[in-house]
PDB file of C-alpha atoms in Angstrom:
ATOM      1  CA  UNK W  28      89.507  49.818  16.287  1.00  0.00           C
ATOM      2  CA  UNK W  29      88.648  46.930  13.963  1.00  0.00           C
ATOM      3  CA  UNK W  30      91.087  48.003  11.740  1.00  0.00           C
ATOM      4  CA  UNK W  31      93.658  47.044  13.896  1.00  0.00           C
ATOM      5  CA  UNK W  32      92.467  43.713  15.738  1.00  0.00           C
ATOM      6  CA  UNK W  33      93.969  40.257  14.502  1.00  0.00           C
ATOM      7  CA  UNK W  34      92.118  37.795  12.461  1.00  0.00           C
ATOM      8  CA  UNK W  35      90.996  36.115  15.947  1.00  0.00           C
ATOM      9  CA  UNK W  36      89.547  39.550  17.087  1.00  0.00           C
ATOM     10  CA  UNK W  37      87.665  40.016  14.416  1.00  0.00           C
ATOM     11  CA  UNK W  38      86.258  36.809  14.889  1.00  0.00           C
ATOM     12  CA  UNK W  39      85.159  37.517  18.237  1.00  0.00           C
ATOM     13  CA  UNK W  40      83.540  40.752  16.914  1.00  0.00           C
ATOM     14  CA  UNK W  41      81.371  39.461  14.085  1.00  0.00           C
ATOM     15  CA  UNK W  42      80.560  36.655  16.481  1.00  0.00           C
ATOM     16  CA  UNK W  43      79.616  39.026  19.182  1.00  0.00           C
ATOM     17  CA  UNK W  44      76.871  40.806  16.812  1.00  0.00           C
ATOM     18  CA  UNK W  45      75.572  36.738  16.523  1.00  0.00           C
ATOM     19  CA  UNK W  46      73.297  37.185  19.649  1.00  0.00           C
ATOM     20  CA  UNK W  47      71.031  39.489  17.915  1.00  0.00           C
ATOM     21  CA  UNK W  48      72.389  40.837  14.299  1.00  0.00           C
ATOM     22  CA  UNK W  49      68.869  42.671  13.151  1.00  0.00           C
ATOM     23  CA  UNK W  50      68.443  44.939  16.131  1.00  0.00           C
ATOM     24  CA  UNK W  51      72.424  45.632  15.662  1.00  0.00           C
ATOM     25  CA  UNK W  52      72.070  46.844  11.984  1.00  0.00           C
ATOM     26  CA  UNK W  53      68.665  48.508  12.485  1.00  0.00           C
ATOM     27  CA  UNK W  54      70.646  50.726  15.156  1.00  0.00           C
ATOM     28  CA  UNK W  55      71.932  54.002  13.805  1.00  0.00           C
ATOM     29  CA  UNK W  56      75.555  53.330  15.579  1.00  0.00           C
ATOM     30  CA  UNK W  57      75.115  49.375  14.939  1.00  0.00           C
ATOM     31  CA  UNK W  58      74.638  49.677  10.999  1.00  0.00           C
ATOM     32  CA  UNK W  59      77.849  51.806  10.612  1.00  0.00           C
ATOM     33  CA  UNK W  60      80.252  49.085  13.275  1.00  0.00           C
ATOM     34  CA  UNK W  61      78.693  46.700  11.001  1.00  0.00           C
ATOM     35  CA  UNK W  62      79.518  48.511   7.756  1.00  0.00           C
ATOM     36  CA  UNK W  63      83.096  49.025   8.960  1.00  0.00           C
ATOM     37  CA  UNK W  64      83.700  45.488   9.648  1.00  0.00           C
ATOM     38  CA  UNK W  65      81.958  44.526   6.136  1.00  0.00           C
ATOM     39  CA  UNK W  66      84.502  47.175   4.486  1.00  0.00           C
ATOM     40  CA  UNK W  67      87.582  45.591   6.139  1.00  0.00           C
ATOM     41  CA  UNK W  68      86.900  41.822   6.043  1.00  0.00           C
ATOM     42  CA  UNK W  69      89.537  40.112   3.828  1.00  0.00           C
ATOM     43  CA  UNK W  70      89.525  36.925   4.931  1.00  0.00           C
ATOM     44  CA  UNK W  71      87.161  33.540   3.593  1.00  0.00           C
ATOM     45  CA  UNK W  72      85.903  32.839   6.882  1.00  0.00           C
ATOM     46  CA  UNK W  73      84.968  36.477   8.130  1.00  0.00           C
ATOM     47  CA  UNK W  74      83.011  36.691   4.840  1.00  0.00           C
ATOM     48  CA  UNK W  75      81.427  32.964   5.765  1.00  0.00           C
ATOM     49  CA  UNK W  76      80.711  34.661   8.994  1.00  0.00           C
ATOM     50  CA  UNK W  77      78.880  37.091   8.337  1.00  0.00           C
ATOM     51  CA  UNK W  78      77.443  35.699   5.497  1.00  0.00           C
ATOM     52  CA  UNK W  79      75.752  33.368   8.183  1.00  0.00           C
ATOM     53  CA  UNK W  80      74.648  36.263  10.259  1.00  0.00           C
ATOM     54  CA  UNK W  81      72.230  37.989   7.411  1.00  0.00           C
ATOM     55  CA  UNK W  82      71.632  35.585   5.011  1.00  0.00           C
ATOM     56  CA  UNK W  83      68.192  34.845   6.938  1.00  0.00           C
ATOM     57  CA  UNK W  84      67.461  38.437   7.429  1.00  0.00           C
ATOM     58  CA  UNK W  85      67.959  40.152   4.091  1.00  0.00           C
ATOM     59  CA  UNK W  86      64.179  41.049   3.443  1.00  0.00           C
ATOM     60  CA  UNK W  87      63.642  42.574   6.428  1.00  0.00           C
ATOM     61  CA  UNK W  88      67.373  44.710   6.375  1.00  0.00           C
ATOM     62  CA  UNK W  89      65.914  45.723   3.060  1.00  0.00           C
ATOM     63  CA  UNK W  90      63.115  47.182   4.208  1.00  0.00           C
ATOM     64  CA  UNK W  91      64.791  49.611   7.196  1.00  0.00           C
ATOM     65  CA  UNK W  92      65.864  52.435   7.290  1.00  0.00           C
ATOM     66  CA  UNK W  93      69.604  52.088   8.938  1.00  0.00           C
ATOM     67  CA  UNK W  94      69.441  47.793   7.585  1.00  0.00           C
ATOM     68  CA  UNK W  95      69.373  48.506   4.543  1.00  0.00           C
ATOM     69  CA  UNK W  96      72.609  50.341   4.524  1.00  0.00           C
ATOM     70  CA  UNK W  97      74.297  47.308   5.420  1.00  0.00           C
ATOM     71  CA  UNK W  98      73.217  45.656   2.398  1.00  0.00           C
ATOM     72  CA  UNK W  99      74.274  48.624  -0.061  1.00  0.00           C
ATOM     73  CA  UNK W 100      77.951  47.883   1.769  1.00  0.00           C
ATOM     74  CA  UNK W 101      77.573  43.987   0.949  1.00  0.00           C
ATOM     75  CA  UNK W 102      76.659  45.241  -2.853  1.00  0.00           C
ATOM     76  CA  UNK W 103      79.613  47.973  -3.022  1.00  0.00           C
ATOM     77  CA  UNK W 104      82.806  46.258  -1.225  1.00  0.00           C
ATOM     78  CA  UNK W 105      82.350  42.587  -1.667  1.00  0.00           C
ATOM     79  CA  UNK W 106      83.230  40.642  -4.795  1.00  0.00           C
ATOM     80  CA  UNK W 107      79.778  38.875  -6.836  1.00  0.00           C
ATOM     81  CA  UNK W 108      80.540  35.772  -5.152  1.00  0.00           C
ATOM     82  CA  UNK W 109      80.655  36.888  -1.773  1.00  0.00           C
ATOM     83  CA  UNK W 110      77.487  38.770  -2.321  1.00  0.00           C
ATOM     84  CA  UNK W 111      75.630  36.177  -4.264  1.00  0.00           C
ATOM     85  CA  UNK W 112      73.766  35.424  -1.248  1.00  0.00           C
ATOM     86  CA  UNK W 113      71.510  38.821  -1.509  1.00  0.00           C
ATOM     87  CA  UNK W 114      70.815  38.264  -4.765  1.00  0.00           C
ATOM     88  CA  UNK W 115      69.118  34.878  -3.784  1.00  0.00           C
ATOM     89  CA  UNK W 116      67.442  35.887  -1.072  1.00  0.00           C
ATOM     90  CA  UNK W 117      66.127  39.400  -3.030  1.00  0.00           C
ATOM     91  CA  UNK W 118      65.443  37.418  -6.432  1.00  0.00           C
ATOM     92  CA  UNK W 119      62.580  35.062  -3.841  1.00  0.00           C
ATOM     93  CA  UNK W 120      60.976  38.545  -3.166  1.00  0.00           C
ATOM     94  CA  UNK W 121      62.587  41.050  -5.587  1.00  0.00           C
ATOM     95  CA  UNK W 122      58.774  43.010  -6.282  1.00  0.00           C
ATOM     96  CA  UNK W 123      58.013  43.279  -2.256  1.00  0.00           C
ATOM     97  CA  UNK W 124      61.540  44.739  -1.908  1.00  0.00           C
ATOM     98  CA  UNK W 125      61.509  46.884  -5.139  1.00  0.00           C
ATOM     99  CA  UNK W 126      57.900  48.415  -4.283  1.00  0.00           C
ATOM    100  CA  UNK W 127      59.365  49.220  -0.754  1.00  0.00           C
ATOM    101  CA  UNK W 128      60.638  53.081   0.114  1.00  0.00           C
ATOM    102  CA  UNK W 129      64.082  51.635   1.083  1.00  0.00           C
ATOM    103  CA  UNK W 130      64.474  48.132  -0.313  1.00  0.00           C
ATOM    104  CA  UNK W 131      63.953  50.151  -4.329  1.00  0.00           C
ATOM    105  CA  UNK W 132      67.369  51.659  -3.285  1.00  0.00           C
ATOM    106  CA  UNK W 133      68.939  48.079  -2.864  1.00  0.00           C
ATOM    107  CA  UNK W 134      67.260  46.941  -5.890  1.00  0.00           C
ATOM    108  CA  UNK W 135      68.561  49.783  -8.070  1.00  0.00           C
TER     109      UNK W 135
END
């Protein structure tokens, strides 16, 4: 569905997940709407967006087991400068993360 809705609809989405974006990406369905919408973002603002949404809450995404997967998505379809802000929240605690069972995966 996402892949279809205007620019304005996809605003409404990523600012739907606002209320409460950790428990959305910790959830096994959550993690994959928000991997979806991180894979079909093209515009500045969407990135901005959800940029805003996780930039607080990159340690602890790192360290779950569904969360984590929304960080790999960050890493794999967004350019360096969209991602830039996991690595400077990761580089502040890059050996907690890396001695962690899922955050090593992010780190690697």
């Amino acid at each position: 569905m996402a892949e279809i809705c205007s620019k304005a609809q996809l605003s409404q989405i990523i600012n739907a997940v606002n209320q409460d974006p950790f428990d959305v990406c910790r959830s096994p369905h959550g993690t994959r709407s928000i991997q979806k919408l991180i894979e079909i973002v093209r515009e500045q603002d969407h990135f901005d967006q959800i940029k805003a949404l996780l930039s607080t809450i990159i340690k602890e995404l790192s360290w779950d087991i569904n969360g984590n997967h929304v960080i790999q998505k960050i890493l794999k379809s967004w350019s360096t400068q969209n991602s830039q802000f996991i690595f400077d929240a990761m580089s502040a605690q890059c050996v907690k993360i890396a001695c962690h069972k899922h955050g090593c995966c992010i780190m690697q």
